[in-house]
C-alpha cells in the first residue's frame, strides 16, 4: 500500500506527496492543497484547513514522514516534530502521535522506520474508527433522532469518524435514523462539513442553529446526543468544540442520553480531570465575521469542558464504558 | 409635538412622513427607508427591517395613521389594520396595538382620532420602557456581569428598551456592569444590534456565540440574565427569540437568576400558558446562509417558549413580579 487516501487527506508513502482537502472552503469548494513542508502543515492545522482531533494527528505524522523522505536530518526532524506537537493546544491526539514519531527519532531512527510509523498511525486510526462505530451503533435504536455538534466524520479522522461513524454504522445496519446537526458557530463545522458528509451518505438530517438545540429537545424531537472529543481526562471529563458543554447540560435537563465517542488516542492519561485540559483561545475575527461589527471585546474559546457527570456513555475503540466503569478507573490504565 | 423620533423609527403626525432605520443593514449601514403604505410597512416588518415586539406595534400604528392622513376610507383602514395585525404571529404587542386602532375605527372614527391613538401608543411605549428600567435596575448590583440574548434596546422599542433599558438605567445609576452579548443566530440581532447600542451607550460588553453562553456561566463570569419577550402567558411562560429557552435552562443549571422584562402590552390575557403561543417558522435561507450549503432540511423557528419555572422575576412596567406573585395570578387581571 503506497497511497493513504482518506476523505480529507492524501499521502504517498514512497514519493512523499501530501495533500489536504481545504475544509475551510467546504462545502462549496472542494480544493486540495499540496503540502510541501512541516511549516505549511502547521499553518494548515492552525487555520483549520485540516482539522478534527484524530485527523490532525495523522496529518502531522505524514508531514514529518514527508520531511524524512526529503532526507531532513534527525535533529531537524525532532525540532519539526516538536513544532507540530505545539501547533494546537487542546486536542491530545496530535501530541500522542508526535510522541510516537519522536520515540522513533530517539530510539530507532531510520527514514523507512519513521515512514512506517506514520503508516501505522494512519492504519490504526481507520481501525479505531471502525471499532468505535461497532461499539456505538448498538446504542442507536431504529427510529432514533440523534443530535450532534461539530464534525466527527470522515473529515475529522482517517476513517469513518467517531460520533458520525457510529451514526453511519447504525444507518448501514438498516436502522432508520435522523440527525439534528448543530451548525456549530463560529466556524460552522456542523453546517458546512457534517451536512456535506451526511448528504453524501444519504442519511436524513436537519440543520439547526446552536441556539435551537434546547428547543428541539423540549419538543421531544431528540432521543440521543452523540459528540466527539478533543481530549478525555481519566475521570471522564472531556474537552470538545465550544458549545458541547451547553448541549450536555441541555440533554441532562431533558433526560436525553448523552454519549461521547473517541479513540484511545484522545484519552490523556496525564489529565486527571477537565481542569487540566488547556483551552485554545482563537481570533476574535472568527466570531465578529458573521455580524461584521468591531465591538470592544470578543471571547472566543475554541473548546469547552463537559464534566463526566453529564455523560451517559464513553464509546471508545476498546468498549463503550458506563459512568460506573469510568468511576472505577477504566480510563486510568495506560495503554 | 409633531415628530416622533426613536432610534429606529420616525413619524410626523401632521404630514404623515414615516421612515424606519433598516435594522437588517446595521451596524455597517445606517440606512433610513421611507414607508409610504401599509403594504410597505408589512413587508418591512416581515423582513425584520423593523423589529422588536414593542416597536413593531408602534410602527404598525404609525403606518395606519399615515394611511388615514391620506384619507383612506374607514373600511379600507379596517382591512389594513387586520393585515398589519397578521404580519407576524408571535409578538402580541402588534395585535394589541392594532386592536386599539380598530376600536377607534369601529367606535369613534375620525382621522385625527386615529392619529391621536397612534401618538398615544408611541408615547405610552416610551413611558413603559422608563418604568421597566426603573423597576429592573434595582436588581442589578455594582460589578454584575449580565448575559443577554437578542436585542431589547432602543432599536426594539420606541423608548430605552426593555432588558437593555434596565442595563442602561443601572449603568446611568453609576453601577459598574459588563454585558455578555449572545450573537443570536440566525439573524444576529445581538452581534449586530445590541453591540451597536452598547457601543453608543459606552457600556462595556463582550460578544460571544450563542454556543458559548453555557461555558461563560460555568466559568462564573455571569451573575444575572436579562431578556425581553414577544408574548407572556398569564402563567408566566413567555415566548422570545429562539435560543432564549436554552439560556434559561443553562442559567437554571448554574443557579444564575434569569429575568424577563417587558411592557404590559406583551402580556396576552388570552394565553393561559406557553402552549397557546404560536411560534413563527421562518425561511430556511436565514440558517443556511451562514454555511452556504443547501441541505435536505432546515428547521427555523423564530422563537421558543421559556416555562415560568425557569424565571426568577418578571420585570413589567407596573412592577417586578416574583414567581409567587405570578403563581398568585398577577398577570391574569385584564388591564
PDB file of N, CA, C and O in Angstrom, chain A residues 197-261:
ATOM      1  N   UNK A 197     -21.146  15.680   4.657  1.00  0.00           N
ATOM      2  CA  UNK A 197     -20.929  14.231   4.788  1.00  0.00           C
ATOM      3  C   UNK A 197     -22.248  13.455   4.823  1.00  0.00           C
ATOM      4  O   UNK A 197     -22.388  12.418   4.173  1.00  0.00           O
ATOM      5  N   UNK A 198     -23.208  13.951   5.603  1.00  0.00           N
ATOM      6  CA  UNK A 198     -24.496  13.243   5.710  1.00  0.00           C
ATOM      7  C   UNK A 198     -25.203  13.210   4.360  1.00  0.00           C
ATOM      8  O   UNK A 198     -25.838  12.205   4.002  1.00  0.00           O
ATOM      9  N   UNK A 199     -25.078  14.299   3.611  1.00  0.00           N
ATOM     10  CA  UNK A 199     -25.656  14.367   2.275  1.00  0.00           C
ATOM     11  C   UNK A 199     -25.048  13.279   1.382  1.00  0.00           C
ATOM     12  O   UNK A 199     -25.764  12.540   0.695  1.00  0.00           O
ATOM     13  N   UNK A 200     -23.717  13.145   1.410  1.00  0.00           N
ATOM     14  CA  UNK A 200     -23.039  12.111   0.620  1.00  0.00           C
ATOM     15  C   UNK A 200     -23.450  10.704   1.072  1.00  0.00           C
ATOM     16  O   UNK A 200     -23.518   9.770   0.269  1.00  0.00           O
ATOM     17  N   UNK A 201     -23.683  10.539   2.378  1.00  0.00           N
ATOM     18  CA  UNK A 201     -24.028   9.222   2.936  1.00  0.00           C
ATOM     19  C   UNK A 201     -25.515   8.914   2.822  1.00  0.00           C
ATOM     20  O   UNK A 201     -25.969   7.830   3.183  1.00  0.00           O
ATOM     21  N   UNK A 202     -26.274   9.916   2.354  1.00  0.00           N
ATOM     22  CA  UNK A 202     -27.718   9.731   2.189  1.00  0.00           C
ATOM     23  C   UNK A 202     -28.438   9.465   3.519  1.00  0.00           C
ATOM     24  O   UNK A 202     -29.414   8.719   3.579  1.00  0.00           O
ATOM     25  N   UNK A 203     -27.934  10.072   4.586  1.00  0.00           N
ATOM     26  CA  UNK A 203     -28.574   9.972   5.902  1.00  0.00           C
ATOM     27  C   UNK A 203     -29.411  11.240   6.119  1.00  0.00           C
ATOM     28  O   UNK A 203     -28.901  12.346   5.989  1.00  0.00           O
ATOM     29  N   UNK A 204     -30.704  11.101   6.427  1.00  0.00           N
ATOM     30  CA  UNK A 204     -31.558  12.285   6.585  1.00  0.00           C
ATOM     31  C   UNK A 204     -31.118  13.148   7.766  1.00  0.00           C
ATOM     32  O   UNK A 204     -30.767  12.623   8.826  1.00  0.00           O
ATOM     33  N   UNK A 205     -31.154  14.443   7.573  1.00  0.00           N
ATOM     34  CA  UNK A 205     -30.732  15.334   8.649  1.00  0.00           C
ATOM     35  C   UNK A 205     -31.482  16.657   8.577  1.00  0.00           C
ATOM     36  O   UNK A 205     -32.083  16.996   7.556  1.00  0.00           O
ATOM     37  N   UNK A 206     -31.428  17.392   9.693  1.00  0.00           N
ATOM     38  CA  UNK A 206     -31.975  18.738   9.770  1.00  0.00           C
ATOM     39  C   UNK A 206     -30.910  19.642  10.369  1.00  0.00           C
ATOM     40  O   UNK A 206     -30.393  19.365  11.445  1.00  0.00           O
ATOM     41  N   UNK A 207     -30.609  20.708   9.655  1.00  0.00           N
ATOM     42  CA  UNK A 207     -29.647  21.687  10.145  1.00  0.00           C
ATOM     43  C   UNK A 207     -30.357  22.684  11.057  1.00  0.00           C
ATOM     44  O   UNK A 207     -31.421  23.195  10.720  1.00  0.00           O
ATOM     45  N   UNK A 208     -29.775  22.941  12.214  1.00  0.00           N
ATOM     46  CA  UNK A 208     -30.319  23.949  13.132  1.00  0.00           C
ATOM     47  C   UNK A 208     -29.189  24.868  13.601  1.00  0.00           C
ATOM     48  O   UNK A 208     -28.016  24.493  13.543  1.00  0.00           O
ATOM     49  N   UNK A 209     -29.552  26.053  14.073  1.00  0.00           N
ATOM     50  CA  UNK A 209     -28.550  26.878  14.750  1.00  0.00           C
ATOM     51  C   UNK A 209     -28.306  26.268  16.130  1.00  0.00           C
ATOM     52  O   UNK A 209     -29.163  25.562  16.675  1.00  0.00           O
ATOM     53  N   UNK A 210     -27.136  26.552  16.689  1.00  0.00           N
ATOM     54  CA  UNK A 210     -26.811  26.022  18.012  1.00  0.00           C
ATOM     55  C   UNK A 210     -27.874  26.407  19.038  1.00  0.00           C
ATOM     56  O   UNK A 210     -28.162  25.652  19.968  1.00  0.00           O
ATOM     57  N   UNK A 211     -28.451  27.577  18.853  1.00  0.00           N
ATOM     58  CA  UNK A 211     -29.427  28.098  19.816  1.00  0.00           C
ATOM     59  C   UNK A 211     -30.755  27.353  19.771  1.00  0.00           C
ATOM     60  O   UNK A 211     -31.613  27.565  20.621  1.00  0.00           O
ATOM     61  N   UNK A 212     -30.956  26.488  18.773  1.00  0.00           N
ATOM     62  CA  UNK A 212     -32.214  25.738  18.654  1.00  0.00           C
ATOM     63  C   UNK A 212     -32.153  24.366  19.325  1.00  0.00           C
ATOM     64  O   UNK A 212     -33.179  23.688  19.439  1.00  0.00           O
ATOM     65  N   UNK A 213     -30.961  23.939  19.765  1.00  0.00           N
ATOM     66  CA  UNK A 213     -30.825  22.586  20.318  1.00  0.00           C
ATOM     67  C   UNK A 213     -31.758  22.370  21.512  1.00  0.00           C
ATOM     68  O   UNK A 213     -32.436  21.346  21.616  1.00  0.00           O
ATOM     69  N   UNK A 214     -31.817  23.352  22.418  1.00  0.00           N
ATOM     70  CA  UNK A 214     -32.692  23.226  23.586  1.00  0.00           C
ATOM     71  C   UNK A 214     -34.155  23.123  23.177  1.00  0.00           C
ATOM     72  O   UNK A 214     -34.918  22.321  23.729  1.00  0.00           O
ATOM     73  N   UNK A 215     -34.534  23.918  22.192  1.00  0.00           N
ATOM     74  CA  UNK A 215     -35.923  23.946  21.723  1.00  0.00           C
ATOM     75  C   UNK A 215     -36.326  22.593  21.115  1.00  0.00           C
ATOM     76  O   UNK A 215     -37.401  22.065  21.437  1.00  0.00           O
ATOM     77  N   UNK A 216     -35.486  22.011  20.265  1.00  0.00           N
ATOM     78  CA  UNK A 216     -35.866  20.721  19.652  1.00  0.00           C
ATOM     79  C   UNK A 216     -35.870  19.616  20.701  1.00  0.00           C
ATOM     80  O   UNK A 216     -36.669  18.669  20.615  1.00  0.00           O
ATOM     81  N   UNK A 217     -35.023  19.729  21.727  1.00  0.00           N
ATOM     82  CA  UNK A 217     -35.085  18.759  22.831  1.00  0.00           C
ATOM     83  C   UNK A 217     -36.409  18.895  23.589  1.00  0.00           C
ATOM     84  O   UNK A 217     -37.065  17.899  23.894  1.00  0.00           O
ATOM     85  N   UNK A 218     -36.809  20.135  23.881  1.00  0.00           N
ATOM     86  CA  UNK A 218     -38.064  20.369  24.609  1.00  0.00           C
ATOM     87  C   UNK A 218     -39.262  19.864  23.809  1.00  0.00           C
ATOM     88  O   UNK A 218     -40.266  19.437  24.383  1.00  0.00           O
ATOM     89  N   UNK A 219     -39.149  19.898  22.497  1.00  0.00           N
ATOM     90  CA  UNK A 219     -40.238  19.406  21.646  1.00  0.00           C
ATOM     91  C   UNK A 219     -40.252  17.885  21.538  1.00  0.00           C
ATOM     92  O   UNK A 219     -41.115  17.325  20.852  1.00  0.00           O
ATOM     93  N   UNK A 220     -39.286  17.221  22.160  1.00  0.00           N
ATOM     94  CA  UNK A 220     -39.255  15.756  22.137  1.00  0.00           C
ATOM     95  C   UNK A 220     -38.724  15.180  20.838  1.00  0.00           C
ATOM     96  O   UNK A 220     -38.947  14.011  20.524  1.00  0.00           O
ATOM     97  N   UNK A 221     -37.992  15.992  20.078  1.00  0.00           N
ATOM     98  CA  UNK A 221     -37.526  15.535  18.772  1.00  0.00           C
ATOM     99  C   UNK A 221     -36.193  14.806  18.825  1.00  0.00           C
ATOM    100  O   UNK A 221     -35.720  14.337  17.792  1.00  0.00           O
ATOM    101  N   UNK A 222     -35.544  14.760  19.961  1.00  0.00           N
ATOM    102  CA  UNK A 222     -34.191  14.200  20.057  1.00  0.00           C
ATOM    103  C   UNK A 222     -34.172  13.066  21.088  1.00  0.00           C
ATOM    104  O   UNK A 222     -34.573  13.268  22.229  1.00  0.00           O
ATOM    105  N   UNK A 223     -33.681  11.887  20.657  1.00  0.00           N
ATOM    106  CA  UNK A 223     -33.629  10.745  21.582  1.00  0.00           C
ATOM    107  C   UNK A 223     -32.233  10.524  22.156  1.00  0.00           C
ATOM    108  O   UNK A 223     -32.088   9.952  23.238  1.00  0.00           O
ATOM    109  N   UNK A 224     -31.213  10.917  21.436  1.00  0.00           N
ATOM    110  CA  UNK A 224     -29.831  10.699  21.886  1.00  0.00           C
ATOM    111  C   UNK A 224     -28.975  11.871  21.421  1.00  0.00           C
ATOM    112  O   UNK A 224     -29.273  12.513  20.422  1.00  0.00           O
ATOM    113  N   UNK A 225     -27.870  12.073  22.121  1.00  0.00           N
ATOM    114  CA  UNK A 225     -26.844  13.009  21.643  1.00  0.00           C
ATOM    115  C   UNK A 225     -25.530  12.243  21.534  1.00  0.00           C
ATOM    116  O   UNK A 225     -25.160  11.489  22.448  1.00  0.00           O
ATOM    117  N   UNK A 226     -24.848  12.390  20.413  1.00  0.00           N
ATOM    118  CA  UNK A 226     -23.504  11.832  20.227  1.00  0.00           C
ATOM    119  C   UNK A 226     -22.560  12.952  19.789  1.00  0.00           C
ATOM    120  O   UNK A 226     -22.863  13.674  18.842  1.00  0.00           O
ATOM    121  N   UNK A 227     -21.429  13.069  20.478  1.00  0.00           N
ATOM    122  CA  UNK A 227     -20.407  14.049  20.091  1.00  0.00           C
ATOM    123  C   UNK A 227     -19.045  13.373  20.116  1.00  0.00           C
ATOM    124  O   UNK A 227     -18.885  12.270  20.656  1.00  0.00           O
ATOM    125  N   UNK A 228     -18.055  14.041  19.542  1.00  0.00           N
ATOM    126  CA  UNK A 228     -16.677  13.580  19.613  1.00  0.00           C
ATOM    127  C   UNK A 228     -15.953  14.244  20.776  1.00  0.00           C
ATOM    128  O   UNK A 228     -16.571  14.853  21.650  1.00  0.00           O
ATOM    129  N   UNK A 229     -14.632  14.114  20.789  1.00  0.00           N
ATOM    130  CA  UNK A 229     -13.834  14.725  21.856  1.00  0.00           C
ATOM    131  C   UNK A 229     -12.469  15.093  21.317  1.00  0.00           C
ATOM    132  O   UNK A 229     -11.965  14.469  20.382  1.00  0.00           O
ATOM    133  N   UNK A 230     -11.894  16.119  21.906  1.00  0.00           N
ATOM    134  CA  UNK A 230     -10.521  16.509  21.582  1.00  0.00           C
ATOM    135  C   UNK A 230      -9.540  16.037  22.648  1.00  0.00           C
ATOM    136  O   UNK A 230      -8.348  15.887  22.375  1.00  0.00           O
ATOM    137  N   UNK A 231     -10.029  15.863  23.856  1.00  0.00           N
ATOM    138  CA  UNK A 231      -9.197  15.286  24.903  1.00  0.00           C
ATOM    139  C   UNK A 231     -10.117  14.786  26.017  1.00  0.00           C
ATOM    140  O   UNK A 231     -11.017  15.502  26.435  1.00  0.00           O
ATOM    141  N   UNK A 232      -9.860  13.557  26.474  1.00  0.00           N
ATOM    142  CA  UNK A 232     -10.651  12.994  27.565  1.00  0.00           C
ATOM    143  C   UNK A 232      -9.737  12.796  28.768  1.00  0.00           C
ATOM    144  O   UNK A 232      -8.679  12.171  28.650  1.00  0.00           O
ATOM    145  N   UNK A 233     -10.133  13.361  29.911  1.00  0.00           N
ATOM    146  CA  UNK A 233      -9.381  13.161  31.151  1.00  0.00           C
ATOM    147  C   UNK A 233      -9.736  11.786  31.732  1.00  0.00           C
ATOM    148  O   UNK A 233     -10.764  11.199  31.379  1.00  0.00           O
ATOM    149  N   UNK A 234      -8.905  11.302  32.627  1.00  0.00           N
ATOM    150  CA  UNK A 234      -9.118   9.937  33.130  1.00  0.00           C
ATOM    151  C   UNK A 234     -10.368   9.835  34.005  1.00  0.00           C
ATOM    152  O   UNK A 234     -10.882   8.742  34.213  1.00  0.00           O
ATOM    153  N   UNK A 235     -10.884  10.949  34.494  1.00  0.00           N
ATOM    154  CA  UNK A 235     -12.148  10.875  35.257  1.00  0.00           C
ATOM    155  C   UNK A 235     -13.371  10.955  34.351  1.00  0.00           C
ATOM    156  O   UNK A 235     -14.505  10.955  34.826  1.00  0.00           O
ATOM    157  N   UNK A 236     -13.152  11.034  33.029  1.00  0.00           N
ATOM    158  CA  UNK A 236     -14.272  11.055  32.087  1.00  0.00           C
ATOM    159  C   UNK A 236     -14.658  12.443  31.612  1.00  0.00           C
ATOM    160  O   UNK A 236     -15.399  12.580  30.641  1.00  0.00           O
ATOM    161  N   UNK A 237     -14.207  13.513  32.284  1.00  0.00           N
ATOM    162  CA  UNK A 237     -14.406  14.866  31.751  1.00  0.00           C
ATOM    163  C   UNK A 237     -13.757  14.926  30.376  1.00  0.00           C
ATOM    164  O   UNK A 237     -12.734  14.280  30.142  1.00  0.00           O
ATOM    165  N   UNK A 238     -14.298  15.728  29.480  1.00  0.00           N
ATOM    166  CA  UNK A 238     -13.656  15.815  28.166  1.00  0.00           C
ATOM    167  C   UNK A 238     -13.828  17.206  27.556  1.00  0.00           C
ATOM    168  O   UNK A 238     -14.807  17.892  27.798  1.00  0.00           O
ATOM    169  N   UNK A 239     -12.824  17.581  26.772  1.00  0.00           N
ATOM    170  CA  UNK A 239     -12.899  18.824  26.005  1.00  0.00           C
ATOM    171  C   UNK A 239     -13.376  18.496  24.606  1.00  0.00           C
ATOM    172  O   UNK A 239     -12.989  17.484  24.021  1.00  0.00           O
ATOM    173  N   UNK A 240     -14.231  19.355  24.079  1.00  0.00           N
ATOM    174  CA  UNK A 240     -14.673  19.230  22.692  1.00  0.00           C
ATOM    175  C   UNK A 240     -15.062  20.631  22.218  1.00  0.00           C
ATOM    176  O   UNK A 240     -15.054  21.588  22.983  1.00  0.00           O
ATOM    177  N   UNK A 241     -15.391  20.729  20.950  1.00  0.00           N
ATOM    178  CA  UNK A 241     -15.730  22.007  20.316  1.00  0.00           C
ATOM    179  C   UNK A 241     -16.653  22.845  21.200  1.00  0.00           C
ATOM    180  O   UNK A 241     -17.598  22.334  21.785  1.00  0.00           O
ATOM    181  N   UNK A 242     -16.365  24.126  21.289  1.00  0.00           N
ATOM    182  CA  UNK A 242     -17.174  25.054  22.089  1.00  0.00           C
ATOM    183  C   UNK A 242     -18.666  24.848  21.767  1.00  0.00           C
ATOM    184  O   UNK A 242     -19.045  24.758  20.599  1.00  0.00           O
ATOM    185  N   UNK A 243     -19.462  24.784  22.828  1.00  0.00           N
ATOM    186  CA  UNK A 243     -20.892  24.540  22.675  1.00  0.00           C
ATOM    187  C   UNK A 243     -21.295  23.138  23.091  1.00  0.00           C
ATOM    188  O   UNK A 243     -22.467  22.894  23.392  1.00  0.00           O
ATOM    189  N   UNK A 244     -20.322  22.219  23.130  1.00  0.00           N
ATOM    190  CA  UNK A 244     -20.613  20.849  23.528  1.00  0.00           C
ATOM    191  C   UNK A 244     -21.139  20.807  24.965  1.00  0.00           C
ATOM    192  O   UNK A 244     -22.103  20.087  25.268  1.00  0.00           O
ATOM    193  N   UNK A 245     -20.504  21.587  25.827  1.00  0.00           N
ATOM    194  CA  UNK A 245     -20.914  21.608  27.235  1.00  0.00           C
ATOM    195  C   UNK A 245     -22.379  22.035  27.366  1.00  0.00           C
ATOM    196  O   UNK A 245     -23.158  21.424  28.111  1.00  0.00           O
ATOM    197  N   UNK A 246     -22.769  23.076  26.640  1.00  0.00           N
ATOM    198  CA  UNK A 246     -24.158  23.539  26.717  1.00  0.00           C
ATOM    199  C   UNK A 246     -25.120  22.452  26.235  1.00  0.00           C
ATOM    200  O   UNK A 246     -26.178  22.242  26.824  1.00  0.00           O
ATOM    201  N   UNK A 247     -24.744  21.738  25.177  1.00  0.00           N
ATOM    202  CA  UNK A 247     -25.576  20.634  24.687  1.00  0.00           C
ATOM    203  C   UNK A 247     -25.711  19.561  25.772  1.00  0.00           C
ATOM    204  O   UNK A 247     -26.798  19.009  25.987  1.00  0.00           O
ATOM    205  N   UNK A 248     -24.619  19.300  26.485  1.00  0.00           N
ATOM    206  CA  UNK A 248     -24.655  18.281  27.547  1.00  0.00           C
ATOM    207  C   UNK A 248     -25.588  18.703  28.682  1.00  0.00           C
ATOM    208  O   UNK A 248     -26.358  17.885  29.205  1.00  0.00           O
ATOM    209  N   UNK A 249     -25.533  19.987  29.065  1.00  0.00           N
ATOM    210  CA  UNK A 249     -26.422  20.474  30.123  1.00  0.00           C
ATOM    211  C   UNK A 249     -27.877  20.386  29.660  1.00  0.00           C
ATOM    212  O   UNK A 249     -28.760  19.953  30.406  1.00  0.00           O
ATOM    213  N   UNK A 250     -28.127  20.784  28.419  1.00  0.00           N
ATOM    214  CA  UNK A 250     -29.493  20.731  27.883  1.00  0.00           C
ATOM    215  C   UNK A 250     -29.996  19.285  27.816  1.00  0.00           C
ATOM    216  O   UNK A 250     -31.149  19.005  28.148  1.00  0.00           O
ATOM    217  N   UNK A 251     -29.133  18.359  27.403  1.00  0.00           N
ATOM    218  CA  UNK A 251     -29.523  16.945  27.347  1.00  0.00           C
ATOM    219  C   UNK A 251     -29.830  16.430  28.749  1.00  0.00           C
ATOM    220  O   UNK A 251     -30.823  15.723  28.974  1.00  0.00           O
ATOM    221  N   UNK A 252     -28.994  16.794  29.711  1.00  0.00           N
ATOM    222  CA  UNK A 252     -29.201  16.411  31.106  1.00  0.00           C
ATOM    223  C   UNK A 252     -30.565  16.903  31.595  1.00  0.00           C
ATOM    224  O   UNK A 252     -31.345  16.153  32.192  1.00  0.00           O
ATOM    225  N   UNK A 253     -30.870  18.166  31.324  1.00  0.00           N
ATOM    226  CA  UNK A 253     -32.137  18.760  31.790  1.00  0.00           C
ATOM    227  C   UNK A 253     -33.334  18.032  31.176  1.00  0.00           C
ATOM    228  O   UNK A 253     -34.369  17.864  31.816  1.00  0.00           O
ATOM    229  N   UNK A 254     -33.189  17.601  29.930  1.00  0.00           N
ATOM    230  CA  UNK A 254     -34.286  16.928  29.229  1.00  0.00           C
ATOM    231  C   UNK A 254     -34.216  15.409  29.348  1.00  0.00           C
ATOM    232  O   UNK A 254     -34.966  14.698  28.673  1.00  0.00           O
ATOM    233  N   UNK A 255     -33.289  14.900  30.167  1.00  0.00           N
ATOM    234  CA  UNK A 255     -33.106  13.457  30.395  1.00  0.00           C
ATOM    235  C   UNK A 255     -32.886  12.695  29.080  1.00  0.00           C
ATOM    236  O   UNK A 255     -33.442  11.621  28.846  1.00  0.00           O
ATOM    237  N   UNK A 256     -32.055  13.274  28.237  1.00  0.00           N
ATOM    238  CA  UNK A 256     -31.685  12.649  26.962  1.00  0.00           C
ATOM    239  C   UNK A 256     -30.273  12.094  27.106  1.00  0.00           C
ATOM    240  O   UNK A 256     -29.356  12.830  27.484  1.00  0.00           O
ATOM    241  N   UNK A 257     -30.063  10.802  26.828  1.00  0.00           N
ATOM    242  CA  UNK A 257     -28.716  10.226  26.989  1.00  0.00           C
ATOM    243  C   UNK A 257     -27.700  10.925  26.083  1.00  0.00           C
ATOM    244  O   UNK A 257     -27.955  11.133  24.896  1.00  0.00           O
ATOM    245  N   UNK A 258     -26.560  11.239  26.672  1.00  0.00           N
ATOM    246  CA  UNK A 258     -25.510  11.998  26.004  1.00  0.00           C
ATOM    247  C   UNK A 258     -24.244  11.138  25.962  1.00  0.00           C
ATOM    248  O   UNK A 258     -23.744  10.720  27.003  1.00  0.00           O
ATOM    249  N   UNK A 259     -23.744  10.850  24.762  1.00  0.00           N
ATOM    250  CA  UNK A 259     -22.588   9.967  24.591  1.00  0.00           C
ATOM    251  C   UNK A 259     -21.433  10.706  23.934  1.00  0.00           C
ATOM    252  O   UNK A 259     -21.636  11.528  23.049  1.00  0.00           O
ATOM    253  N   UNK A 260     -20.219  10.364  24.349  1.00  0.00           N
ATOM    254  CA  UNK A 260     -19.024  10.901  23.712  1.00  0.00           C
ATOM    255  C   UNK A 260     -18.269   9.734  23.071  1.00  0.00           C
ATOM    256  O   UNK A 260     -18.177   8.648  23.655  1.00  0.00           O
ATOM    257  N   UNK A 261     -17.785   9.929  21.856  1.00  0.00           N
ATOM    258  CA  UNK A 261     -17.121   8.865  21.101  1.00  0.00           C
ATOM    259  C   UNK A 261     -15.730   9.322  20.695  1.00  0.00           C
ATOM    260  O   UNK A 261     -15.558  10.437  20.192  1.00  0.00           O
TER     261      UNK A 261
END
